[in-house]
PDB file of C-alpha atoms in Angstrom:
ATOM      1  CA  UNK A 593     -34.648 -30.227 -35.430  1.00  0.00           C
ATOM      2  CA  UNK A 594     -36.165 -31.496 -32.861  1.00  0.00           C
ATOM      3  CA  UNK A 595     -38.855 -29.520 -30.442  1.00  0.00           C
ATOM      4  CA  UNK A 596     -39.797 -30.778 -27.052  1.00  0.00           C
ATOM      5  CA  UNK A 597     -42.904 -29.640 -26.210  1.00  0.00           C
ATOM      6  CA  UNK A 598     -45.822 -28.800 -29.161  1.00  0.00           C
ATOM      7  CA  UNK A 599     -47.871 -25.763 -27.222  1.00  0.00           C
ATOM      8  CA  UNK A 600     -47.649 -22.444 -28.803  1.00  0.00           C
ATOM      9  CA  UNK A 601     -44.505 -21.972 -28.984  1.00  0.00           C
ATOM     10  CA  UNK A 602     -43.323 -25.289 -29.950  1.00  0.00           C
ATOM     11  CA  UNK A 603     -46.071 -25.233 -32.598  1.00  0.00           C
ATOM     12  CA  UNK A 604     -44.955 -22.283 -33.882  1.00  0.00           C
ATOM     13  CA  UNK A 605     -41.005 -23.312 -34.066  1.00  0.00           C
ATOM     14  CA  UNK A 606     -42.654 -26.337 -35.978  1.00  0.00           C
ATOM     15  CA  UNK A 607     -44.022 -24.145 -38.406  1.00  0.00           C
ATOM     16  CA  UNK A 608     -40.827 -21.897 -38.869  1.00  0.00           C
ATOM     17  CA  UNK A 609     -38.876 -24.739 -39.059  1.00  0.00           C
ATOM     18  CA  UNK A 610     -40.513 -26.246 -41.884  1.00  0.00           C
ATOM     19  CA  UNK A 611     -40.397 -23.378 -43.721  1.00  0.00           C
ATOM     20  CA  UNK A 612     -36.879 -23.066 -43.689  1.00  0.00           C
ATOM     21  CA  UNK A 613     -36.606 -26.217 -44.743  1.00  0.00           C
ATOM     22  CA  UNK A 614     -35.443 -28.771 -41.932  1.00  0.00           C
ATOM     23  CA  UNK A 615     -36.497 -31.698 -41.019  1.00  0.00           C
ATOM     24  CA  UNK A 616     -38.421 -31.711 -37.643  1.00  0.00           C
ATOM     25  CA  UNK A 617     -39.653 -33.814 -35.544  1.00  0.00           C
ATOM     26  CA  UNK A 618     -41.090 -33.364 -31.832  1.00  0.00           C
ATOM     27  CA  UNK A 619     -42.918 -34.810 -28.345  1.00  0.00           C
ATOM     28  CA  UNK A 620     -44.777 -33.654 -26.115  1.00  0.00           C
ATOM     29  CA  UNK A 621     -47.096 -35.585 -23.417  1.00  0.00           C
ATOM     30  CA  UNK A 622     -50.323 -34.496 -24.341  1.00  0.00           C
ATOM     31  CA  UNK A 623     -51.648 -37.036 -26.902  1.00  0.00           C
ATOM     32  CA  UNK A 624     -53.761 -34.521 -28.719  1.00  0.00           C
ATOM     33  CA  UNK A 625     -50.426 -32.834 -30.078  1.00  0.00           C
ATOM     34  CA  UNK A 626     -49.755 -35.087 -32.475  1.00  0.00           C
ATOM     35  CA  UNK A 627     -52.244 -34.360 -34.804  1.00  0.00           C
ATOM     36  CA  UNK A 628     -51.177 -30.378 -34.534  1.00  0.00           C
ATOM     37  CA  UNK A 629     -47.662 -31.520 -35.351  1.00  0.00           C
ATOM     38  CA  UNK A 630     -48.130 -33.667 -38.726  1.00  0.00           C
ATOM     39  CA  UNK A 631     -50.451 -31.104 -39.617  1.00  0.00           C
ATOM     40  CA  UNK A 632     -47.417 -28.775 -40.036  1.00  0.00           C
ATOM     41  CA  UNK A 633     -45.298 -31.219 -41.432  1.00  0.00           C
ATOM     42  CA  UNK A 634     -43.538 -32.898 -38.312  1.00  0.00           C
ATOM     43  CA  UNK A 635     -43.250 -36.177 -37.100  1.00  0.00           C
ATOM     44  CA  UNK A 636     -44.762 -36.895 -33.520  1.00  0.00           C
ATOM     45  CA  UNK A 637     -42.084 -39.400 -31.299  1.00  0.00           C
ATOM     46  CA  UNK A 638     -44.887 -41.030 -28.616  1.00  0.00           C
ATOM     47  CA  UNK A 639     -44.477 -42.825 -25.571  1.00  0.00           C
ATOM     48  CA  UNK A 640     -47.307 -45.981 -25.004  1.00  0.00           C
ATOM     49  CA  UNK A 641     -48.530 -45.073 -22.037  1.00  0.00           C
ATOM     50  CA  UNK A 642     -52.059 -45.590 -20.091  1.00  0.00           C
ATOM     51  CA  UNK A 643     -51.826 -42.503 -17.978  1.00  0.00           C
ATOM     52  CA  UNK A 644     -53.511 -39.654 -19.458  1.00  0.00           C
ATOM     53  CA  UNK A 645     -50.986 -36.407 -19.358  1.00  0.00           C
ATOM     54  CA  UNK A 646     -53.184 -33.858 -20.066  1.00  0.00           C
ATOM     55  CA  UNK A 647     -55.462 -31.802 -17.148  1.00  0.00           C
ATOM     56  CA  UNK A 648     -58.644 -30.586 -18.273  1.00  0.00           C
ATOM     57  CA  UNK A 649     -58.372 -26.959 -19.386  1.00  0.00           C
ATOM     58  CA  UNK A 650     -55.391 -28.888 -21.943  1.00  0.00           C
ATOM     59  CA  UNK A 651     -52.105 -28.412 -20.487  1.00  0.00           C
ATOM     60  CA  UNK A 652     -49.822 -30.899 -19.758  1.00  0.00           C
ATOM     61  CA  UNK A 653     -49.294 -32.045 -16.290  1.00  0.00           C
ATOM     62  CA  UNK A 654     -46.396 -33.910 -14.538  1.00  0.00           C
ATOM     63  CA  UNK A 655     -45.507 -37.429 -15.512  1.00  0.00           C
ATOM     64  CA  UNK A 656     -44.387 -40.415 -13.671  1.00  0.00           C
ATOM     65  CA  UNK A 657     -40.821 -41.792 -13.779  1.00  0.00           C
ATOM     66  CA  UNK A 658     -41.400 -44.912 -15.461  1.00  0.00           C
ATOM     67  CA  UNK A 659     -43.042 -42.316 -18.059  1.00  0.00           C
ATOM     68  CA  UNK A 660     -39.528 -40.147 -17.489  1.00  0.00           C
ATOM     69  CA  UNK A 661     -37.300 -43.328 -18.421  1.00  0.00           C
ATOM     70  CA  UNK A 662     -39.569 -44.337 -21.385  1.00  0.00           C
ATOM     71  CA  UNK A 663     -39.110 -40.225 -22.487  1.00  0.00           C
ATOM     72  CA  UNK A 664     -35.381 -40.204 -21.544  1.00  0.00           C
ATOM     73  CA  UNK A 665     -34.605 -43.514 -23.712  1.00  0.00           C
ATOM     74  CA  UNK A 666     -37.111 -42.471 -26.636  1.00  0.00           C
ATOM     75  CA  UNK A 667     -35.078 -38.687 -26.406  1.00  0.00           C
ATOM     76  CA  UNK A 668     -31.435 -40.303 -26.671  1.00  0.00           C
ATOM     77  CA  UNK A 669     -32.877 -42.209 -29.792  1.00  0.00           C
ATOM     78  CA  UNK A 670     -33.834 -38.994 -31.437  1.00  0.00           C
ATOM     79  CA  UNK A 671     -30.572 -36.761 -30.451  1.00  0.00           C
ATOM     80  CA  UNK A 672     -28.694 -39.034 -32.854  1.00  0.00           C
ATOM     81  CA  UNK A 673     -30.544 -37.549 -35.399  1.00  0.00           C
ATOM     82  CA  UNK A 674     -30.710 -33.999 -34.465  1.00  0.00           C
ATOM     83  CA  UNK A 675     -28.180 -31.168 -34.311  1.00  0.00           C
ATOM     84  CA  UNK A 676     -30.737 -28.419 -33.079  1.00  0.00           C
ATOM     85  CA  UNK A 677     -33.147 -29.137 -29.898  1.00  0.00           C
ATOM     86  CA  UNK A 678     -35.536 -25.901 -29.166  1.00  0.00           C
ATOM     87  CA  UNK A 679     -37.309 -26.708 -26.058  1.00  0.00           C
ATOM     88  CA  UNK A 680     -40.836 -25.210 -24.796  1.00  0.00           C
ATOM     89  CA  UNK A 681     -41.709 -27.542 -21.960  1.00  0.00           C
ATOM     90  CA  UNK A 682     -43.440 -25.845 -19.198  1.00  0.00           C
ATOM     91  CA  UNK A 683     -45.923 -26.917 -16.691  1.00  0.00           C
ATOM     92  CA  UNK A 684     -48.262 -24.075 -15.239  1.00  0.00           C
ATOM     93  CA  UNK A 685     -47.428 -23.069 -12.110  1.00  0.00           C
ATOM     94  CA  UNK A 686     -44.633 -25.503 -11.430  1.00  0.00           C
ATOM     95  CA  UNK A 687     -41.301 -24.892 -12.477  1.00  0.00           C
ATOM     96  CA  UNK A 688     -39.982 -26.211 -15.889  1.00  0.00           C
ATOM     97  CA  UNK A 689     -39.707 -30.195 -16.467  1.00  0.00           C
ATOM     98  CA  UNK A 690     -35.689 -31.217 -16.967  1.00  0.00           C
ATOM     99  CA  UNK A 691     -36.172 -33.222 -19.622  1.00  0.00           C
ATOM    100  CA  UNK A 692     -32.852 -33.051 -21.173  1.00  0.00           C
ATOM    101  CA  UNK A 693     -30.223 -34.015 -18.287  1.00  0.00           C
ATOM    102  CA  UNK A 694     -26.880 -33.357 -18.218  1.00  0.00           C
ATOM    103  CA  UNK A 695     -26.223 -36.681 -19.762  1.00  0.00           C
ATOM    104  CA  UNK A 696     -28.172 -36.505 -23.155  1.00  0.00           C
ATOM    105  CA  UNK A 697     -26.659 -33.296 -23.689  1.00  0.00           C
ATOM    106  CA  UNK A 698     -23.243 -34.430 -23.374  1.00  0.00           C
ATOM    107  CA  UNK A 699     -24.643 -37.208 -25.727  1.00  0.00           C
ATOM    108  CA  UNK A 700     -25.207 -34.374 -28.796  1.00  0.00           C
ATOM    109  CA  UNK A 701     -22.560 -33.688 -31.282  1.00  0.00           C
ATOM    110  CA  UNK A 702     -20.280 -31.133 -30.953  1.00  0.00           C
ATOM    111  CA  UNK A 703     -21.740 -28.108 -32.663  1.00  0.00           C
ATOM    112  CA  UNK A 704     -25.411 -28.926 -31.795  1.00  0.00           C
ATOM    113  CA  UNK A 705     -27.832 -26.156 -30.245  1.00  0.00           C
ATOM    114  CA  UNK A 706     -30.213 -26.372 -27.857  1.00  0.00           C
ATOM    115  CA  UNK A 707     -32.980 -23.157 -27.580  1.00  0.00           C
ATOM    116  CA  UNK A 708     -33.851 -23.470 -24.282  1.00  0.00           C
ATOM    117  CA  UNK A 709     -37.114 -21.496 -24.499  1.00  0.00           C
ATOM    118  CA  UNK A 710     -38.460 -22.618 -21.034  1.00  0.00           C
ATOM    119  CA  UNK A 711     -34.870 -21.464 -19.379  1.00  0.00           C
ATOM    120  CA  UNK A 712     -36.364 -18.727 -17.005  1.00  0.00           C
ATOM    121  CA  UNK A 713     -38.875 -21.488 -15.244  1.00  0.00           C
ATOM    122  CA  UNK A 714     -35.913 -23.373 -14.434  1.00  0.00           C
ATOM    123  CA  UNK A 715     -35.139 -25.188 -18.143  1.00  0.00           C
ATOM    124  CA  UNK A 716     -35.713 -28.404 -19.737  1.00  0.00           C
ATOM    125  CA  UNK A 717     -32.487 -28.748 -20.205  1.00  0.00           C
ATOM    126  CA  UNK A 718     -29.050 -29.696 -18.138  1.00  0.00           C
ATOM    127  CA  UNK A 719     -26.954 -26.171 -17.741  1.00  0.00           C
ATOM    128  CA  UNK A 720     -29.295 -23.689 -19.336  1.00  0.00           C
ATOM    129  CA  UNK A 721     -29.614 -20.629 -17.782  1.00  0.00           C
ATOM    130  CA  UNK A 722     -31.795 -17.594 -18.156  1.00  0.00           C
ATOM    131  CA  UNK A 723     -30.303 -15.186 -20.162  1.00  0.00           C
ATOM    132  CA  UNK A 724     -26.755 -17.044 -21.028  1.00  0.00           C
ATOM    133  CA  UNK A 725     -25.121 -18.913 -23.378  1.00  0.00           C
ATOM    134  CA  UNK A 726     -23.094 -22.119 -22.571  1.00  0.00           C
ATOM    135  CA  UNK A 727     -21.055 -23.922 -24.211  1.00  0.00           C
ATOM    136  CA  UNK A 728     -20.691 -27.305 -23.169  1.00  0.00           C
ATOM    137  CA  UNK A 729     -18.676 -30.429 -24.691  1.00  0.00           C
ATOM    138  CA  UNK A 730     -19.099 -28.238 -28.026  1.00  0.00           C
ATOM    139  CA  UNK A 731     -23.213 -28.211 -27.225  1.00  0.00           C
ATOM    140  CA  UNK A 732     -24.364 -24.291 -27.143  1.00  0.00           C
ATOM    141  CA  UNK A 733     -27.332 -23.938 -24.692  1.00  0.00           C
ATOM    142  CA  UNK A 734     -29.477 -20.971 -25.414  1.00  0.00           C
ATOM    143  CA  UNK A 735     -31.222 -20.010 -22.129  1.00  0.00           C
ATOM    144  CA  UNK A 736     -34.033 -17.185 -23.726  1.00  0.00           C
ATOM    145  CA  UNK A 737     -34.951 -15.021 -21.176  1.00  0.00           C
ATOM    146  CA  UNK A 738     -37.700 -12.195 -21.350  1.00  0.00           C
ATOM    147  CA  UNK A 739     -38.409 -13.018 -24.903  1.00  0.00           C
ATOM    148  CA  UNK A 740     -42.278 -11.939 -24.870  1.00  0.00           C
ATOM    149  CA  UNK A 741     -40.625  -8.613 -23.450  1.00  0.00           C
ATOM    150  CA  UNK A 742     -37.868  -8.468 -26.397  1.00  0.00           C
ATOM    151  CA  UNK A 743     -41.029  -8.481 -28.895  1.00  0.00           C
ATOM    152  CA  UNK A 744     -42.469  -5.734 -28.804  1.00  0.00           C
ATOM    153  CA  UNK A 745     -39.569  -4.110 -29.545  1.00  0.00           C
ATOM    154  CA  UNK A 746     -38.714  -6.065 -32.440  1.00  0.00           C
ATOM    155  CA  UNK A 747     -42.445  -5.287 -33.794  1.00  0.00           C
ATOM    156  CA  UNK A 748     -42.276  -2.193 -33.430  1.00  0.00           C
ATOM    157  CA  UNK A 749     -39.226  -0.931 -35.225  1.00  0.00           C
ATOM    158  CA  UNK A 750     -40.402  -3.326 -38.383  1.00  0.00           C
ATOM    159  CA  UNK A 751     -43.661  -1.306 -38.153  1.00  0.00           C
ATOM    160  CA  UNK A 752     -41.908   1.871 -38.192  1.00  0.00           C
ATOM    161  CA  UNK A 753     -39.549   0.536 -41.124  1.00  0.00           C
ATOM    162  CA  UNK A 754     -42.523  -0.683 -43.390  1.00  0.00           C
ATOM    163  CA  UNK A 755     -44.260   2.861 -42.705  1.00  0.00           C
ATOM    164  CA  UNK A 756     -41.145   4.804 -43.521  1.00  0.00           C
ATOM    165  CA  UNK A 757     -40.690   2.797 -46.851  1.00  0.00           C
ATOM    166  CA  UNK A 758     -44.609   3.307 -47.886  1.00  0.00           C
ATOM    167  CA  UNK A 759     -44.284   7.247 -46.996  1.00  0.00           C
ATOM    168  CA  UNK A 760     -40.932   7.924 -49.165  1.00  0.00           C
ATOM    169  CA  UNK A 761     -42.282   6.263 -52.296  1.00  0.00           C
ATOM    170  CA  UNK A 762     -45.072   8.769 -51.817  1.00  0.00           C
ATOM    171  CA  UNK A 763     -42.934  11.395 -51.851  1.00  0.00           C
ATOM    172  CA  UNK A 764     -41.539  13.011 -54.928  1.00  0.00           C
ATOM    173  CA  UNK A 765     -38.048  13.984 -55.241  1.00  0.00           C
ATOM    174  CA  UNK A 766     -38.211  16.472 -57.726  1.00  0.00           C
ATOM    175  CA  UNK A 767     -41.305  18.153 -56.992  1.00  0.00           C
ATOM    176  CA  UNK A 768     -40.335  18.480 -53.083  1.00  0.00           C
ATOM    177  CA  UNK A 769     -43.492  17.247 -52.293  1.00  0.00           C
ATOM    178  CA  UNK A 770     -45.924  14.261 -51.469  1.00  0.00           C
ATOM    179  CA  UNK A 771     -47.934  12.480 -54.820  1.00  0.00           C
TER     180      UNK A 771
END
């Protein structure tokens, strides 16, 4: 797997990842990532560069295009190795980085993924869109949309699950009646 992007979200697909077993490796232009991704197991691609990439309150921040080549060439490398891509790219205030064009996704094997978690700011990636699947040369592009409003939801109802469970093996069956 790998995870463009190491913020939250990509941290946290790190994690998961991990834990299910895969191998995963990921990028991301801020420097200071790369200790937060070996820590959980990952291995951090880089770019030598001078230009620092990361504004003060620790986001990332736009890069150059010699800096885009280097990432584009350094990307095509690691798609050999990959069948999944989850991308979490995102630049506040501006609209997602297209990091992936269309011709490093026609690059993947057929029956590769790519999660496309930055798909309603516009997408790292070549033909995501918000909300859709698409299927392209045998690539499936996930474009998440809403998916901080989809949680809740999800939470919920395995709350309501786990407190159902707890208050039936309270109650007893042949007395009628709670323990």
């Amino acid at each position: 797997i790998l995870v463009i992007g190491a913020g939250v979200a990509g941290l946290q697909a790190i994690a998961t990842a991990k834990r299910l077993g895969a191998i995963v490796s990921a990028t991301d232009v801020r420097s200071a990532s790369n200790d937060q991704v070996e820590s959980l197991g990952g291995t951090f691609l880089t770019i030598d560069q001078s230009e620092d990439m990361e504004t003060t309150g620790g986001y990332a921040k736009e890069t150059s295009d010699e800096y885009k080549k280097k990432q584009a060439e350094m990307i095509r490398e690691a798609l050999k190795k990959n069948d999944i891509v989850i991308c979490t790219a995102l630049i506040p205030g501006k609209p997602a980085p297209r990091i992936l064009t269309e011709e490093l996704v026609k690059l993947m094997k057929p029956g590769s993924i790519i999660y496309d978690l930055a798909a309603e700011q516009g997408g790292n990636s070549a033909f995501s869109e918000a909300g859709k699947i698409n299927l392209i040369e045998g690539v499936k592009i996930i474009g998440v949309q809403s998916l901080m409003n989809s949680l809740p939801l999800t939470a919920s109802s395995l709350y309501a699950k786990n407190l159902f469970s707890f208050i039936r093996n309270l109650y007893s069956k042949e007395k009628k009646d709670f323990n």
